[in-house]
Amino acid sequence: MKININKKEKYFIFILLLPWLLNLIVFWVYPLLYSIVLSFSDYSTLTNEIKFTGFKNYIKIFSDKAFYNSMINTLIFVVGTVPLTTAISMLLAVLLNSKSVKFKEFYKAAYFIPSVTSMVVVSILFSNLYSQAGYLNKICQMLSIPFPAKGFLQEPSTALFSIMAMDIWMAVGYYMVIFLAGLQAIPNDLYESAELNGASFFQKLFKITIPLLKNTFIFVIIINTIKSFQVFIEIFIMTKGGPLNSTNSLVYLVFQNAFEKTDMMGYASALGIIVFIIILIFSLVQMKLMKVK
Amino acid sequence: MMAPLAWMIVLSLKENPESFKNFFSLIFSEFTLSNYISAFDSNNFLIFFWNSLFVALVVTIGNILLCFLVGYALARKEFFAKKAVFFSIIGVMIIPQHLIMIPLYRLIVNLGWMNSYLSLIIPWLITPFGIFLVKQFIESIPEEIEKAAKIDGAGYWKVLFKIIFPLSKPILTVLAIYTFLNTWNSFLFPFLFSNEEGIRTLPVHLAFFIGKQSIDLGNLMAGSSISALPILIIFIFFQKNIIKGLTAGALKE
C-alpha cells in the first residue's frame, strides 16, 4: 500500500517538473551545447555543413580590430552609465522617501514609467529627439549652445554618449524603486536620534543611509553592469553601430557577425562565449570587491 | 522625466509634424487623430497589434500555469536531484540572450517554426524567474493547510488547484503582469524569428518601419504611442504589483 502511494507521488512530481525539464533541455541546454560546438567550427549556411576548426575562431577574435573597438565602446558604456544611474536613482529614492515630499505616488510613477516602456519605442523616440531637426538641436539653438549640426547620433563624438544618456533616463526609475524598497527597511529611530544630535542631510546620507543600503547597492550595481554589457536593441534601432563604428557594442558585433555576414556564425558564437565570460568575470570581481568591504 | 514620452504623444497628434519650423508653432497647431486613424485603417497594423496581444496573452497564461506547477514541486516536494533542478533555474537566469541567439535561431529554422506563432510562444511558456518567484511564495504558505486537506482525503491535484492555487493568487498576479509586460515589449527573438510581415509583433513592425526610405513621423509616433499605451494602462491599474514583481528579486537577496 505504502509503495503504491510513493509511486503515485513520484509520478505526480514528475508531471509537475516536466514543463521545466523539457524547456531546459530543448531551449537552453541544447542551444548552449550547440553554441559551444559552433564556436570551435566553421559553419556554412549554404551547405549546412559544420567543419571543426579548433581554436581558430577564438584566436581570430583577439586579432580583430572590430572586437577591441566594440570592447572599448561597451566599457565606456558600462563605466559611464552604471555609476551615474546608481547615484541618481539612489538620490531620487532618498528624496522621495523624505516626509516633506507631496504627491509621492505620482513622482514614483512618473520616474518609473520609462523603464516599463518598450526599448524599441524609446529608441525610436530618442532618435527623433536627437535628429538633425530634432527637439534637442532646437533647444541648443535657442540657448545658443554648440550642437552637432547633423544631429547627435550622426556625430561619432556624441553618438555613444547620447545613447548612454537615454539609457540612464530610462533606467533610473527602476533602480529608484529598488532603493526605495531598501530604504523602507531602515528603522526610522536611527534618523530621529541623528536629528536630535544635529546631523545634517549629508551626514545622515553618508553615515546612515548609504552604509545601511549596502546590499541594495551590490544588487543594483551587479544587475545594471550585467544588463549594460548586453546593450543591443538601442544600438540596433538608433545607429546600427555607426557612425564610423563609434557605437558598435559587443553584443551588436555578435549580431552583425551572426546575421548580417555570411558564414560567420561560428565566429559569432565564439564571440558570444567570450562576451559571456567577460560579464561573468566582471560580476565575480564586483562581488568580491564589495563583499570584502 | 515624462517630457520625452509626452513629446511622442504630441507628435503623434499632429499632421506632418516634420514640416513645422519651430517648436512653438508645432505645439500650438491643431491637434488631430488622423495618424491614429490611418494607422488602424491599414489592415496590417491591426494584424501586428493582434499578434502582440495574442502572443503576450498565451505566454502569460502559460507562465501562470507552468511556473506554478514547477514552483510548487520545488517548494513542497522532495525528489531525486532537487538541488540540480534548482541550480538549473538559477543558472538559466544568468545566461544572456545573445549566447543562445544563434543556436536558438538554427533550432527554430530546423523545426520549421520560422514565421509561426510557435516560435514566439513555445520557448517562452515557462521562465526561470517565474518559477523562482512562485517557489519563494509557496514556501511562505503554512504547510498545515495542505496536511489538513490531505487528511480529509483530497488528492494531489485537488490540493494543488483547489487550495494552493487560490492562495498563490497574489504572486500569480505579479507574475502575470510581469510576463505580459516583458512579452509585449520583447524584440530580439520575435525579430529574428519573423521575416514575413504577417507574423510581426508591434515592436518588430516599428523596427522595420523606421528602416523604410521615407518615414511619416506622425504615423511613426502614433504607432509608437499605440504600442506603449497598453503598458501605460496596465501600469496605472497595477502599479503596486508591477513594482513588487520587479523588485522581488532584489528583496530576496
PDB file of C-alpha atoms in Angstrom, chain B residues 45-226:
ATOM      1  CA  PHE B  45      -1.379  47.405 -38.267  1.00  0.00           C
ATOM      2  CA  LEU B  46      -4.347  45.595 -36.760  1.00  0.00           C
ATOM      3  CA  ILE B  47      -2.596  42.327 -37.523  1.00  0.00           C
ATOM      4  CA  PHE B  48       0.574  43.466 -35.693  1.00  0.00           C
ATOM      5  CA  PHE B  49      -1.496  44.618 -32.754  1.00  0.00           C
ATOM      6  CA  TRP B  50      -3.341  41.324 -32.646  1.00  0.00           C
ATOM      7  CA  ASN B  51      -0.073  39.344 -32.952  1.00  0.00           C
ATOM      8  CA  SER B  52       1.379  41.235 -29.995  1.00  0.00           C
ATOM      9  CA  LEU B  53      -1.739  40.786 -27.910  1.00  0.00           C
ATOM     10  CA  PHE B  54      -2.280  37.119 -28.756  1.00  0.00           C
ATOM     11  CA  VAL B  55       1.328  36.113 -28.135  1.00  0.00           C
ATOM     12  CA  ALA B  56       1.515  38.086 -24.869  1.00  0.00           C
ATOM     13  CA  LEU B  57      -1.745  36.594 -23.569  1.00  0.00           C
ATOM     14  CA  VAL B  58      -0.872  32.985 -24.401  1.00  0.00           C
ATOM     15  CA  VAL B  59       2.628  33.320 -22.953  1.00  0.00           C
ATOM     16  CA  THR B  60       1.176  34.877 -19.804  1.00  0.00           C
ATOM     17  CA  ILE B  61      -1.360  32.080 -19.297  1.00  0.00           C
ATOM     18  CA  GLY B  62       1.350  29.501 -19.927  1.00  0.00           C
ATOM     19  CA  ASN B  63       3.623  31.076 -17.350  1.00  0.00           C
ATOM     20  CA  ILE B  64       0.920  31.252 -14.693  1.00  0.00           C
ATOM     21  CA  LEU B  65       0.144  27.576 -15.055  1.00  0.00           C
ATOM     22  CA  LEU B  66       3.571  26.067 -15.722  1.00  0.00           C
ATOM     23  CA  CYS B  67       5.623  28.176 -13.310  1.00  0.00           C
ATOM     24  CA  PHE B  68       3.027  27.338 -10.693  1.00  0.00           C
ATOM     25  CA  LEU B  69       3.449  23.584 -11.203  1.00  0.00           C
ATOM     26  CA  VAL B  70       7.236  23.667 -11.072  1.00  0.00           C
ATOM     27  CA  GLY B  71       7.384  26.242  -8.286  1.00  0.00           C
ATOM     28  CA  TYR B  72       5.072  24.098  -6.183  1.00  0.00           C
ATOM     29  CA  ALA B  73       7.176  20.984  -6.705  1.00  0.00           C
ATOM     30  CA  LEU B  74      10.326  22.843  -5.680  1.00  0.00           C
ATOM     31  CA  ALA B  75       8.707  24.402  -2.636  1.00  0.00           C
ATOM     32  CA  ARG B  76       6.933  21.348  -1.244  1.00  0.00           C
ATOM     33  CA  LYS B  77       8.210  18.069  -2.653  1.00  0.00           C
ATOM     34  CA  GLU B  78      11.363  16.066  -2.123  1.00  0.00           C
ATOM     35  CA  PHE B  79      12.738  14.322  -5.171  1.00  0.00           C
ATOM     36  CA  PHE B  80      15.829  12.997  -6.833  1.00  0.00           C
ATOM     37  CA  ALA B  81      18.322  15.712  -7.896  1.00  0.00           C
ATOM     38  CA  LYS B  82      16.189  18.530  -6.484  1.00  0.00           C
ATOM     39  CA  LYS B  83      19.284  20.647  -5.927  1.00  0.00           C
ATOM     40  CA  ALA B  84      20.316  20.176  -9.550  1.00  0.00           C
ATOM     41  CA  VAL B  85      16.890  21.271 -10.774  1.00  0.00           C
ATOM     42  CA  PHE B  86      17.021  24.364  -8.584  1.00  0.00           C
ATOM     43  CA  PHE B  87      20.540  25.098  -9.758  1.00  0.00           C
ATOM     44  CA  SER B  88      19.414  24.813 -13.396  1.00  0.00           C
ATOM     45  CA  ILE B  89      16.804  27.517 -12.747  1.00  0.00           C
ATOM     46  CA  ILE B  90      19.334  29.906 -11.232  1.00  0.00           C
ATOM     47  CA  GLY B  91      21.842  29.046 -13.962  1.00  0.00           C
ATOM     48  CA  VAL B  92      19.457  29.793 -16.812  1.00  0.00           C
ATOM     49  CA  MET B  93      18.575  33.131 -15.217  1.00  0.00           C
ATOM     50  CA  ILE B  94      22.162  34.337 -15.664  1.00  0.00           C
ATOM     51  CA  ILE B  95      22.565  33.190 -19.278  1.00  0.00           C
ATOM     52  CA  PRO B  96      22.447  36.253 -21.546  1.00  0.00           C
ATOM     53  CA  GLN B  97      20.111  36.131 -24.541  1.00  0.00           C
ATOM     54  CA  HIS B  98      22.874  36.717 -27.031  1.00  0.00           C
ATOM     55  CA  LEU B  99      24.530  33.451 -26.058  1.00  0.00           C
ATOM     56  CA  ILE B 100      21.652  31.311 -27.289  1.00  0.00           C
ATOM     57  CA  MET B 101      20.601  33.675 -30.073  1.00  0.00           C
ATOM     58  CA  ILE B 102      22.357  31.782 -32.870  1.00  0.00           C
ATOM     59  CA  PRO B 103      21.610  28.167 -31.864  1.00  0.00           C
ATOM     60  CA  LEU B 104      18.018  29.029 -30.994  1.00  0.00           C
ATOM     61  CA  TYR B 105      17.616  30.628 -34.404  1.00  0.00           C
ATOM     62  CA  ARG B 106      19.032  27.490 -36.053  1.00  0.00           C
ATOM     63  CA  LEU B 107      16.732  25.333 -33.948  1.00  0.00           C
ATOM     64  CA  ILE B 108      13.652  27.328 -34.930  1.00  0.00           C
ATOM     65  CA  VAL B 109      14.651  27.100 -38.602  1.00  0.00           C
ATOM     66  CA  ASN B 110      15.192  23.347 -38.331  1.00  0.00           C
ATOM     67  CA  LEU B 111      11.886  22.825 -36.559  1.00  0.00           C
ATOM     68  CA  GLY B 112      10.149  24.762 -39.333  1.00  0.00           C
ATOM     69  CA  TRP B 113       8.849  27.287 -36.811  1.00  0.00           C
ATOM     70  CA  MET B 114      10.017  30.390 -38.660  1.00  0.00           C
ATOM     71  CA  ASN B 115       7.186  32.843 -39.252  1.00  0.00           C
ATOM     72  CA  SER B 116       4.938  30.897 -36.945  1.00  0.00           C
ATOM     73  CA  TYR B 117       3.319  31.690 -33.626  1.00  0.00           C
ATOM     74  CA  LEU B 118       5.006  28.539 -32.304  1.00  0.00           C
ATOM     75  CA  SER B 119       8.437  30.219 -32.238  1.00  0.00           C
ATOM     76  CA  LEU B 120       7.024  33.279 -30.495  1.00  0.00           C
ATOM     77  CA  ILE B 121       5.193  31.249 -27.852  1.00  0.00           C
ATOM     78  CA  ILE B 122       6.540  27.754 -27.101  1.00  0.00           C
ATOM     79  CA  PRO B 123      10.086  28.634 -25.907  1.00  0.00           C
ATOM     80  CA  TRP B 124       8.766  31.325 -23.546  1.00  0.00           C
ATOM     81  CA  LEU B 125       5.874  29.479 -21.907  1.00  0.00           C
ATOM     82  CA  ILE B 126       7.878  28.929 -18.762  1.00  0.00           C
ATOM     83  CA  THR B 127      10.550  31.203 -17.292  1.00  0.00           C
ATOM     84  CA  PRO B 128      13.086  30.528 -14.537  1.00  0.00           C
ATOM     85  CA  PHE B 129      12.324  33.864 -12.876  1.00  0.00           C
ATOM     86  CA  GLY B 130       8.631  32.943 -12.674  1.00  0.00           C
ATOM     87  CA  ILE B 131       9.394  29.565 -11.130  1.00  0.00           C
ATOM     88  CA  PHE B 132      11.654  31.218  -8.589  1.00  0.00           C
ATOM     89  CA  LEU B 133       9.004  33.785  -7.680  1.00  0.00           C
ATOM     90  CA  VAL B 134       6.292  31.144  -7.168  1.00  0.00           C
ATOM     91  CA  LYS B 135       8.591  28.824  -5.242  1.00  0.00           C
ATOM     92  CA  GLN B 136       9.516  31.569  -2.763  1.00  0.00           C
ATOM     93  CA  PHE B 137       5.872  32.449  -2.255  1.00  0.00           C
ATOM     94  CA  ILE B 138       4.563  28.913  -1.765  1.00  0.00           C
ATOM     95  CA  GLU B 139       7.273  28.267   0.819  1.00  0.00           C
ATOM     96  CA  SER B 140       5.689  31.014   2.911  1.00  0.00           C
ATOM     97  CA  ILE B 141       2.243  29.350   2.903  1.00  0.00           C
ATOM     98  CA  PRO B 142       1.817  27.237   6.072  1.00  0.00           C
ATOM     99  CA  GLU B 143       2.047  23.535   5.269  1.00  0.00           C
ATOM    100  CA  GLU B 144      -0.679  22.665   7.799  1.00  0.00           C
ATOM    101  CA  ILE B 145      -3.364  23.832   5.382  1.00  0.00           C
ATOM    102  CA  GLU B 146      -2.321  21.188   2.886  1.00  0.00           C
ATOM    103  CA  LYS B 147      -1.980  18.467   5.503  1.00  0.00           C
ATOM    104  CA  ALA B 148      -5.491  19.122   6.766  1.00  0.00           C
ATOM    105  CA  ALA B 149      -6.850  18.796   3.232  1.00  0.00           C
ATOM    106  CA  LYS B 150      -4.955  15.557   2.708  1.00  0.00           C
ATOM    107  CA  ILE B 151      -6.387  14.080   5.903  1.00  0.00           C
ATOM    108  CA  ASP B 152      -9.808  14.963   4.564  1.00  0.00           C
ATOM    109  CA  GLY B 153      -8.933  12.763   1.602  1.00  0.00           C
ATOM    110  CA  ALA B 154      -8.167  15.315  -1.089  1.00  0.00           C
ATOM    111  CA  GLY B 155      -5.957  14.014  -3.914  1.00  0.00           C
ATOM    112  CA  TYR B 156      -2.733  15.647  -5.131  1.00  0.00           C
ATOM    113  CA  TRP B 157      -4.321  17.588  -7.945  1.00  0.00           C
ATOM    114  CA  LYS B 158      -7.218  18.688  -5.799  1.00  0.00           C
ATOM    115  CA  VAL B 159      -4.862  20.054  -3.126  1.00  0.00           C
ATOM    116  CA  LEU B 160      -2.841  21.755  -5.834  1.00  0.00           C
ATOM    117  CA  PHE B 161      -5.650  23.508  -7.665  1.00  0.00           C
ATOM    118  CA  LYS B 162      -8.344  23.873  -5.010  1.00  0.00           C
ATOM    119  CA  ILE B 163      -6.104  25.011  -2.155  1.00  0.00           C
ATOM    120  CA  ILE B 164      -2.643  26.158  -3.177  1.00  0.00           C
ATOM    121  CA  PHE B 165      -3.592  27.836  -6.463  1.00  0.00           C
ATOM    122  CA  PRO B 166      -6.127  30.246  -4.912  1.00  0.00           C
ATOM    123  CA  LEU B 167      -3.731  31.009  -2.058  1.00  0.00           C
ATOM    124  CA  SER B 168      -0.994  31.869  -4.567  1.00  0.00           C
ATOM    125  CA  LYS B 169      -3.141  34.417  -6.349  1.00  0.00           C
ATOM    126  CA  PRO B 170      -1.107  37.462  -5.173  1.00  0.00           C
ATOM    127  CA  ILE B 171       2.154  36.160  -6.624  1.00  0.00           C
ATOM    128  CA  LEU B 172       0.489  34.800  -9.745  1.00  0.00           C
ATOM    129  CA  THR B 173      -0.930  38.270 -10.410  1.00  0.00           C
ATOM    130  CA  VAL B 174       2.552  39.733 -10.129  1.00  0.00           C
ATOM    131  CA  LEU B 175       3.884  37.031 -12.438  1.00  0.00           C
ATOM    132  CA  ALA B 176       1.099  37.587 -14.970  1.00  0.00           C
ATOM    133  CA  ILE B 177       1.681  41.334 -15.225  1.00  0.00           C
ATOM    134  CA  TYR B 178       5.441  40.919 -15.343  1.00  0.00           C
ATOM    135  CA  THR B 179       5.215  38.308 -18.093  1.00  0.00           C
ATOM    136  CA  PHE B 180       2.729  40.323 -20.118  1.00  0.00           C
ATOM    137  CA  LEU B 181       4.936  43.430 -19.986  1.00  0.00           C
ATOM    138  CA  ASN B 182       8.034  41.520 -20.970  1.00  0.00           C
ATOM    139  CA  THR B 183       6.381  39.648 -23.804  1.00  0.00           C
ATOM    140  CA  TRP B 184       4.606  42.716 -25.146  1.00  0.00           C
ATOM    141  CA  ASN B 185       7.911  44.626 -25.224  1.00  0.00           C
ATOM    142  CA  SER B 186      10.026  41.688 -26.400  1.00  0.00           C
ATOM    143  CA  PHE B 187      12.011  42.453 -29.521  1.00  0.00           C
ATOM    144  CA  LEU B 188      15.108  40.381 -30.291  1.00  0.00           C
ATOM    145  CA  PHE B 189      13.634  36.898 -30.723  1.00  0.00           C
ATOM    146  CA  PRO B 190      10.365  37.939 -32.389  1.00  0.00           C
ATOM    147  CA  PHE B 191      12.550  39.939 -34.777  1.00  0.00           C
ATOM    148  CA  LEU B 192      14.847  37.012 -35.561  1.00  0.00           C
ATOM    149  CA  PHE B 193      12.001  34.531 -35.958  1.00  0.00           C
ATOM    150  CA  SER B 194       9.874  36.507 -38.369  1.00  0.00           C
ATOM    151  CA  ASN B 195      10.812  37.539 -41.877  1.00  0.00           C
ATOM    152  CA  GLU B 196       7.260  37.703 -43.181  1.00  0.00           C
ATOM    153  CA  GLU B 197       5.094  40.678 -42.453  1.00  0.00           C
ATOM    154  CA  GLY B 198       2.024  38.787 -41.273  1.00  0.00           C
ATOM    155  CA  ILE B 199       3.669  37.386 -38.148  1.00  0.00           C
ATOM    156  CA  ARG B 200       5.326  40.559 -36.865  1.00  0.00           C
ATOM    157  CA  THR B 201       4.544  41.958 -33.454  1.00  0.00           C
ATOM    158  CA  LEU B 202       4.341  45.715 -32.844  1.00  0.00           C
ATOM    159  CA  PRO B 203       7.972  46.309 -31.771  1.00  0.00           C
ATOM    160  CA  VAL B 204       9.203  44.296 -34.772  1.00  0.00           C
ATOM    161  CA  HIS B 205       6.918  46.240 -37.086  1.00  0.00           C
ATOM    162  CA  LEU B 206       8.218  49.544 -35.695  1.00  0.00           C
ATOM    163  CA  ALA B 207      11.805  48.450 -36.259  1.00  0.00           C
ATOM    164  CA  PHE B 208      11.030  47.651 -39.893  1.00  0.00           C
ATOM    165  CA  PHE B 209       9.027  50.844 -40.286  1.00  0.00           C
ATOM    166  CA  ILE B 210      11.987  53.076 -39.406  1.00  0.00           C
ATOM    167  CA  GLY B 211      14.119  51.154 -41.911  1.00  0.00           C
ATOM    168  CA  LYS B 212      11.997  52.455 -44.774  1.00  0.00           C
ATOM    169  CA  GLN B 213      13.222  55.231 -47.059  1.00  0.00           C
ATOM    170  CA  SER B 214      10.778  57.955 -46.166  1.00  0.00           C
ATOM    171  CA  ILE B 215       9.157  57.926 -42.792  1.00  0.00           C
ATOM    172  CA  ASP B 216       5.958  59.682 -41.893  1.00  0.00           C
ATOM    173  CA  LEU B 217       6.932  60.947 -38.461  1.00  0.00           C
ATOM    174  CA  GLY B 218       3.365  61.456 -37.253  1.00  0.00           C
ATOM    175  CA  ASN B 219       2.494  57.894 -38.245  1.00  0.00           C
ATOM    176  CA  LEU B 220       5.590  56.508 -36.596  1.00  0.00           C
ATOM    177  CA  MET B 221       4.833  58.300 -33.341  1.00  0.00           C
ATOM    178  CA  ALA B 222       1.211  57.168 -33.444  1.00  0.00           C
ATOM    179  CA  GLY B 223       2.413  53.581 -33.882  1.00  0.00           C
ATOM    180  CA  SER B 224       4.883  54.001 -31.034  1.00  0.00           C
ATOM    181  CA  SER B 225       2.230  55.514 -28.791  1.00  0.00           C
ATOM    182  CA  ILE B 226      -0.151  52.670 -29.513  1.00  0.00           C
TER     183      ILE B 226
END
